[in-house]
Coordinates of C-alpha atoms and ligand atoms in Angstrom, one line a residue:
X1 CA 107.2 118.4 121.0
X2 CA 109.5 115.3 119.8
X3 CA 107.4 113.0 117.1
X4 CA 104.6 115.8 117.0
X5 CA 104.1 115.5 113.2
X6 CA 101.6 118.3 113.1
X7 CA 99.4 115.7 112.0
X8 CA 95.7 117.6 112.2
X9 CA 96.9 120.7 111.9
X10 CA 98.4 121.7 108.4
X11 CA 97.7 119.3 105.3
X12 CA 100.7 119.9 103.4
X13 CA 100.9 118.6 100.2
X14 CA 103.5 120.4 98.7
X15 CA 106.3 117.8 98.8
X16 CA 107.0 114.7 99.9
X17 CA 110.0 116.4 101.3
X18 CA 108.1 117.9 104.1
X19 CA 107.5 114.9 106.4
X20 CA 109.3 115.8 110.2
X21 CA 111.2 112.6 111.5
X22 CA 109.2 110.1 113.6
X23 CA 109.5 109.7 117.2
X24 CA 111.1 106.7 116.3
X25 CA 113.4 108.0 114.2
X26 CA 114.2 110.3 116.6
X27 CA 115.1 108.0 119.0
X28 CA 117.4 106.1 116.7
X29 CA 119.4 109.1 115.8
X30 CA 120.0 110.3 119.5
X31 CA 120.9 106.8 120.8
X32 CA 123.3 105.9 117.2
X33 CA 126.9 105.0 118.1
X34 CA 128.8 107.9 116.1
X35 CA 132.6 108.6 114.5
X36 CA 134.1 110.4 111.9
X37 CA 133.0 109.7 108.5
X38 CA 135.8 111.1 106.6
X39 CA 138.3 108.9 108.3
X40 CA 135.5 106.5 107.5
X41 CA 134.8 105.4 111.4
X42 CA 131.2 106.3 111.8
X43 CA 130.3 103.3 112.7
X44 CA 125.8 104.3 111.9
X45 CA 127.1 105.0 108.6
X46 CA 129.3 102.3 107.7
X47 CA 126.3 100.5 108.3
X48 CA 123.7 102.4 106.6
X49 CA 126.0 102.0 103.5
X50 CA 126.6 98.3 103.6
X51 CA 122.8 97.8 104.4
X52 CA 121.8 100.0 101.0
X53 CA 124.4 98.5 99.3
X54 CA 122.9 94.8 99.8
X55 CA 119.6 95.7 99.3
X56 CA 119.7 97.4 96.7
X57 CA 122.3 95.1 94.7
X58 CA 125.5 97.1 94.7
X59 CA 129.0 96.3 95.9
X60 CA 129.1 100.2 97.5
X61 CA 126.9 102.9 98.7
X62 CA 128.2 106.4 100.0
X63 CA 126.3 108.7 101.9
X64 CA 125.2 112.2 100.5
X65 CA 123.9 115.4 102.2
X66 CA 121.4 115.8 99.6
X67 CA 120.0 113.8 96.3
X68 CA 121.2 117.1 93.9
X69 CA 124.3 116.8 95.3
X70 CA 124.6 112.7 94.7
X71 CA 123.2 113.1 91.0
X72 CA 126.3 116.0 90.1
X73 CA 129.0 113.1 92.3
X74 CA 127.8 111.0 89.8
X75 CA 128.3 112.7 86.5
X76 CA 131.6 114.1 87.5
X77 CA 132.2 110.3 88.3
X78 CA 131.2 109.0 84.8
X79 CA 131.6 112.3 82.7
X80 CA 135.6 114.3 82.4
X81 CA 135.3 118.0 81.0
X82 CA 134.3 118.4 77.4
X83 CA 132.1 114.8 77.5
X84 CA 128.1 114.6 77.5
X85 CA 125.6 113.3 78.9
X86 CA 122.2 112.2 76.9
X87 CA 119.4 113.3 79.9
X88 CA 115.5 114.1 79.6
X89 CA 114.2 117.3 79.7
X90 CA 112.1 116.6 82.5
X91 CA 114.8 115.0 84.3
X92 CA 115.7 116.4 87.7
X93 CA 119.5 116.5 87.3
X94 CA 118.8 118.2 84.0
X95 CA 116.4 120.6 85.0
X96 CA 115.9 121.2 88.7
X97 CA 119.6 121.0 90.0
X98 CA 121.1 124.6 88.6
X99 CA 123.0 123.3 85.8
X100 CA 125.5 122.0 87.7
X101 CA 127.4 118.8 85.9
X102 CA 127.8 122.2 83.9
X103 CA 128.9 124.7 86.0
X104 CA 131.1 122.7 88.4
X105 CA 131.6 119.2 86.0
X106 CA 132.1 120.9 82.5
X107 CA 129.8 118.6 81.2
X108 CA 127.4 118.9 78.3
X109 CA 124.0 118.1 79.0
X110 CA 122.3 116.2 75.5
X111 CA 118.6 117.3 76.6
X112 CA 115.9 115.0 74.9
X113 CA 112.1 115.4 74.9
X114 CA 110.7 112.6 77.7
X115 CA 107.5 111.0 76.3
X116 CA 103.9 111.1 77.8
X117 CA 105.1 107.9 79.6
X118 CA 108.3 109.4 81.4
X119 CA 110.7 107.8 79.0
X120 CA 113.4 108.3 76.0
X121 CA 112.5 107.3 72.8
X122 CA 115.1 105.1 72.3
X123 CA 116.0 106.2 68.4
X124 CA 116.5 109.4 69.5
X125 CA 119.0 108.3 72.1
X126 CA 120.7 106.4 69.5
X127 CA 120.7 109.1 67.0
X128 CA 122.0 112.0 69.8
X129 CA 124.8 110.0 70.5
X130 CA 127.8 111.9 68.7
X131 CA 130.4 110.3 66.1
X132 CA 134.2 109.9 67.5
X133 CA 135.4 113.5 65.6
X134 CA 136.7 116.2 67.4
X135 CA 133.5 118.3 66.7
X136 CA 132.1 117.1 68.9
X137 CA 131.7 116.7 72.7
X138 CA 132.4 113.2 73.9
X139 CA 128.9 111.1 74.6
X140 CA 129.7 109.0 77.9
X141 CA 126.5 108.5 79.9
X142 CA 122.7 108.3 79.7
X143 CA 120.8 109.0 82.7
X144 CA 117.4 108.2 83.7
X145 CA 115.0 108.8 86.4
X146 CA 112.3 106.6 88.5
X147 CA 109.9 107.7 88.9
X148 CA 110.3 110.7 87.0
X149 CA 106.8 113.4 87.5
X150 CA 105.4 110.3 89.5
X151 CA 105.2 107.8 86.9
X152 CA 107.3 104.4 87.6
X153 CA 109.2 103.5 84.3
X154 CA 108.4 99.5 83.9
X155 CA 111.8 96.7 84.1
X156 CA 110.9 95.9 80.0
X157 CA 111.9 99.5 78.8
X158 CA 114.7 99.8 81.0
X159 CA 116.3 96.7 79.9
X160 CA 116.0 98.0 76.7
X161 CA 117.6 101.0 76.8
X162 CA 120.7 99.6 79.2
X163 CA 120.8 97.2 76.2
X164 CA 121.1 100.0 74.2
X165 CA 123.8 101.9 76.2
X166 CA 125.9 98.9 76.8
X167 CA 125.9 98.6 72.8
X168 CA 127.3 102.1 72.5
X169 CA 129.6 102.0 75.2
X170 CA 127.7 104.4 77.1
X171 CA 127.9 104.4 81.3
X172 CA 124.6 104.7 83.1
X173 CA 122.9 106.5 86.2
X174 CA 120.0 106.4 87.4
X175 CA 118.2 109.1 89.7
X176 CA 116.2 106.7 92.0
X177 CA 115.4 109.7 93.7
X178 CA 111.6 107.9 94.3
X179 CA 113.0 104.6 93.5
X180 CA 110.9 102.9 96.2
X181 CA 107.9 104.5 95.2
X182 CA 108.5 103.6 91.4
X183 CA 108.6 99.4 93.1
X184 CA 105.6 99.8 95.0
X185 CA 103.6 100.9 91.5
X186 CA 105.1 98.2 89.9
X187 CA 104.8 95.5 92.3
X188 CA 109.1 94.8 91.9
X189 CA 111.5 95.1 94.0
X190 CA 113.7 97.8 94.0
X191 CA 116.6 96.1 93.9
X192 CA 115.0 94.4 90.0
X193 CA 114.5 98.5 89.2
X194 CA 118.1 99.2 89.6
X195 CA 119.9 96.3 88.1
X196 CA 122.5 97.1 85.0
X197 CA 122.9 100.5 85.9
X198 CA 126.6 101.4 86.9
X199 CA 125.0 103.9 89.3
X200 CA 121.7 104.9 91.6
X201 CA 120.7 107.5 93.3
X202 CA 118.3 106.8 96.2
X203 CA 117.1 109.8 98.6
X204 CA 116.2 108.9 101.9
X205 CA 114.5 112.2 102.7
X206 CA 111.4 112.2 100.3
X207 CA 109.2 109.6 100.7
X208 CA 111.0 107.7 103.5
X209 CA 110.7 110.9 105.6
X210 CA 114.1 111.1 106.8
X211 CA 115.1 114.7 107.3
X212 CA 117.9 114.5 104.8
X213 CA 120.4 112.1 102.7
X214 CA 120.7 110.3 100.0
X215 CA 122.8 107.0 99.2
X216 CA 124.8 106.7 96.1
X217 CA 125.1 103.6 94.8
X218 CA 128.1 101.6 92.3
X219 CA 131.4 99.4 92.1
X220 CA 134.4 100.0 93.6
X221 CA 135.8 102.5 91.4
X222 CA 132.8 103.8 90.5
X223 CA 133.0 105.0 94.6
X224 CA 136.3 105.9 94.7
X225 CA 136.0 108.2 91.8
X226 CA 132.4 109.3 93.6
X227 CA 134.0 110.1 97.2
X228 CA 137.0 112.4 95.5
X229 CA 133.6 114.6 94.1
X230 CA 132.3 114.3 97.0
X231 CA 134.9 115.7 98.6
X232 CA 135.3 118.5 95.7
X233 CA 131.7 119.5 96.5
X234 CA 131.8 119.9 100.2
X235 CA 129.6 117.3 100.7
X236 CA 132.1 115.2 103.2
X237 CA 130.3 114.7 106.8
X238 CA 132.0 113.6 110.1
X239 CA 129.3 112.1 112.7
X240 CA 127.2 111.8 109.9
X241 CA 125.4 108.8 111.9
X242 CA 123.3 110.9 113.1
X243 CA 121.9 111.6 109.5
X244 CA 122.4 107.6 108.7
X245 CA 120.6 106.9 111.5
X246 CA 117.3 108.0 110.2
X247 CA 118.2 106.8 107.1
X248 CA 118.4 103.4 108.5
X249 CA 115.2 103.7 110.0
X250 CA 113.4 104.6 106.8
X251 CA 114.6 101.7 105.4
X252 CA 113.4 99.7 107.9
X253 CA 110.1 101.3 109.0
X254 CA 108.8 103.2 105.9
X255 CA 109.3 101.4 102.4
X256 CA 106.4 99.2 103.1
X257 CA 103.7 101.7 103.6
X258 CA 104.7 103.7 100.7
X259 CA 101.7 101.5 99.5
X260 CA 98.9 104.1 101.4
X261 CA 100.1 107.0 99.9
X262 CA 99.9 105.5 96.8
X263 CA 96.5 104.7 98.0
X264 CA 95.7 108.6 99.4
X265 CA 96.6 109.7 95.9
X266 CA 94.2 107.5 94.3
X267 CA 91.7 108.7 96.9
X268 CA 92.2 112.6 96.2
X269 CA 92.8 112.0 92.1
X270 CA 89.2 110.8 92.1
X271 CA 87.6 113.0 94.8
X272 CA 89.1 115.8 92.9
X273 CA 87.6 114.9 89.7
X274 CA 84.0 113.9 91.2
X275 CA 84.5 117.8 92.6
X276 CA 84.8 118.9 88.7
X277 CA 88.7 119.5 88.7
X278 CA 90.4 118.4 85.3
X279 CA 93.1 116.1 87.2
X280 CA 96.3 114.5 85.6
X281 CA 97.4 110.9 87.7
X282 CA 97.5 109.8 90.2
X283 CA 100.9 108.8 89.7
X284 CA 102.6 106.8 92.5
X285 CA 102.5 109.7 95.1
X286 CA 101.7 112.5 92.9
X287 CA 98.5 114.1 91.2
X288 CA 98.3 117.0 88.7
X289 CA 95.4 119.7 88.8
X290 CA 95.1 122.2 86.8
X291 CA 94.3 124.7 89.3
X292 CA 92.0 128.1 88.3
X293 CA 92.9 131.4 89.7
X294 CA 93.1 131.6 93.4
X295 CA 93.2 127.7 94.0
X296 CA 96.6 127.6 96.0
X297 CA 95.1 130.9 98.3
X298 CA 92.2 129.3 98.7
X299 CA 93.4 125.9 99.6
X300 CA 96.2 127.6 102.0
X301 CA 93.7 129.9 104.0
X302 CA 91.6 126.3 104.3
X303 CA 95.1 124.7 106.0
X304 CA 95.9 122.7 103.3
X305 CA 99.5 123.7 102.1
X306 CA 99.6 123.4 97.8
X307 CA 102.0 125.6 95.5
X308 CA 100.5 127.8 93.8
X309 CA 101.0 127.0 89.8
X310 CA 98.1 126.8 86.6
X311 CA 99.2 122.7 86.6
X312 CA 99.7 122.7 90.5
X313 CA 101.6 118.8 91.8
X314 CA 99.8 117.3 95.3
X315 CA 102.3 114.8 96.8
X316 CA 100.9 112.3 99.3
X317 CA 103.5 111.5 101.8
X318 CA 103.4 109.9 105.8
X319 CA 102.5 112.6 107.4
X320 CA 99.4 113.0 105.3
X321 CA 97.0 110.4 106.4
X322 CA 93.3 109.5 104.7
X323 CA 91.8 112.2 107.3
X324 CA 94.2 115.0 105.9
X325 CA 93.0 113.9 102.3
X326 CA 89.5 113.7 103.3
X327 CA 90.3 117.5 104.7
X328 CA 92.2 118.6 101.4
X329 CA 89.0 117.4 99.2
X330 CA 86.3 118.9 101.4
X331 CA 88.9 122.3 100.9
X332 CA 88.8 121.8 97.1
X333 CA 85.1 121.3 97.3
X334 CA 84.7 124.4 98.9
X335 CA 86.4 126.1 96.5
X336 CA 83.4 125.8 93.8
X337 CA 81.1 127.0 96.2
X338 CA 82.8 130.1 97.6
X339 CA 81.2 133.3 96.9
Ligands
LIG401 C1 114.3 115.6 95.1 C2 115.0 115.0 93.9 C3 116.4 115.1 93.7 C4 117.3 116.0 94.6 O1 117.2 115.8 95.9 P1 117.6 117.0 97.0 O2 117.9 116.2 98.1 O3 116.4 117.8 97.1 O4 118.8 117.7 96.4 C5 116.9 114.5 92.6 N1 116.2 113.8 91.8 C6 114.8 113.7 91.9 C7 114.1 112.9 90.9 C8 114.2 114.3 93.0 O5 112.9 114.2 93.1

């Protein structure tokens, strides 16, 4: 059924990826006026992208398929082949996106250790960045993620390390993949979290529950250089609206509440732990459990949906209300006393 989101049926918890679009989203992406968005006439688009772009603080935003895709647009935009980019380990263009500023960018990845807290040390930064000698790959851009595992990086430290980069001639990105989520810890706006960096990264399709996109956000060259990948990687749409549309919607219906599932998480972090389970967070959306042997079967034959994993992640998300978590705990509960 339209704008059924299975809500009483399956808990899912694996992602806050998994949310089904709204009625009311549905509705605004059947009735959006459309065109063709490579000859830059869809009209739902256009306006997504000049509605991001003002929010957020930028003088463009472009329209992506999918956040991996928008993270490797933007290293091939800052990066040429044979240059670096300094990136943590932990870091979701680094790790969970294939290698690809490698495989299809010839760029070096400069891996470094992210701290308890989500962050770069910021000597280390300094020290990885390579001397002007043709040893050596190129250093032309640091990269950094919010929230990155859950945890919102505070405006202080990111001042401090775009103060860095800008003193070593270094561009900057940032993966606001969960940038939303990162505000609503931190009580900013989003707009304060992206400031200084050349480029952003928002996806529209975890949190925001639209069923996919993600805006890319920079200056006017910055974009030009951004759409040409873009192009390169297939990721050109024509009535793209239709995806816009949602996108638009999120934007306007689901940044607010982000808020309760903030709240949820709190909710199953300490009903977890009052059920005896050694729990990490919670940490915006996220919590961490480290999950004994036959956790995720059990949790999946009780209808709650978890991956299975010895450090297992449980996103909160808008199709998970404070029933479902009430559900999900009385499931881990359970667990304890099954024979
Ligand atoms: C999900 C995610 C991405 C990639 O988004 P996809 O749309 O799944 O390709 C990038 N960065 C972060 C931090 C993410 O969580």
């Amino acid at each position: 059924m339209i704008g059924d989101n299975a809500k009483g049926a399956l808990v899912d918890l694996r992602s806050d990826t998994v949310t089904r679009p709204s009625a009311g989203m549905r509705r605004a992406m059947i009735e959006a006026p459309l065109g063709d968005d490579v000859f830059g006439d869809d009209p739902t688009v256009n306006r997504l992208q000049a509605h991001a772009a003002k929010l957020l603080g930028f003088p463009h935003a472009l329209l992506f398929p999918s956040g991996t895709q928008s993270n490797l647009a933007a290293l091939m935009s800052h990066c040429g082949r044979g240059e670096e980019v300094i990136v943590g380990q932990e870091a979701h263009t680094y790790r969970y996106e294939a290698g690809g500023g490698a495989v299809l960018g010839s760029i070096q990845p400069q891996p470094l250790a992210n701290r308890p807290d989500g962050t770069l040390d910021l000597a280390e930064i300094e020290a990885a960045i390579k001397p002007d000698d043709p040893h050596f790959a190129r250093t032309r851009l640091l990269a950094l993620e919010n929230t990155i595992g859950g945890k919102a990086i505070p405006r202080g430290y990111l001042d401090e390390a775009l103060k860095l980069a800008k003193r070593r001639n270094l561009a900057t990105h940032l993966d606001g993949a969960r940038i939303f989520n990162a505000a609503a810890a931190l009580g900013v706006s989003a707009r304060e979290l992206c400031r200084g960096f050349d480029s952003v990264s928002v996806c529209l399709s975890k949190g925001l529950g639209a069923p996919a996109g993600t805006l890319l956000l920079g200056n006017d060259a910055f974009i030009a250089r951004a759409r040409r990948a873009r192009k390169i990687l297939g990721g050109a749409m024509r009535q793209a609206g239709v995806i816009a549309a949602a996108g638009l919607y999120a934007l306007e219906h689901n940044v607010a509440r982000l808020a309760e599932d903030h709240d949820n998480a709190q909710r199953l972090a300490h009903g977890l732990r009052e059920a005896g389970f050694e729990v990490q967070g919670p940490h915006t959306n996220m919590v961490f459990v480290a999950a004994p042997a036959g956790f995720a079967d059990h949790m999946v034959n009780n209808e709650v949906l978890v991956l299975a994993g010895a450090r297992t992640r449980l996103v909160t998300h808008l199709d998970v209300d404070a029933a479902g978590i009430e559900r999900a705990l009385a499931a881990a509960r359970a667990f304890h006393r099954r024979g």
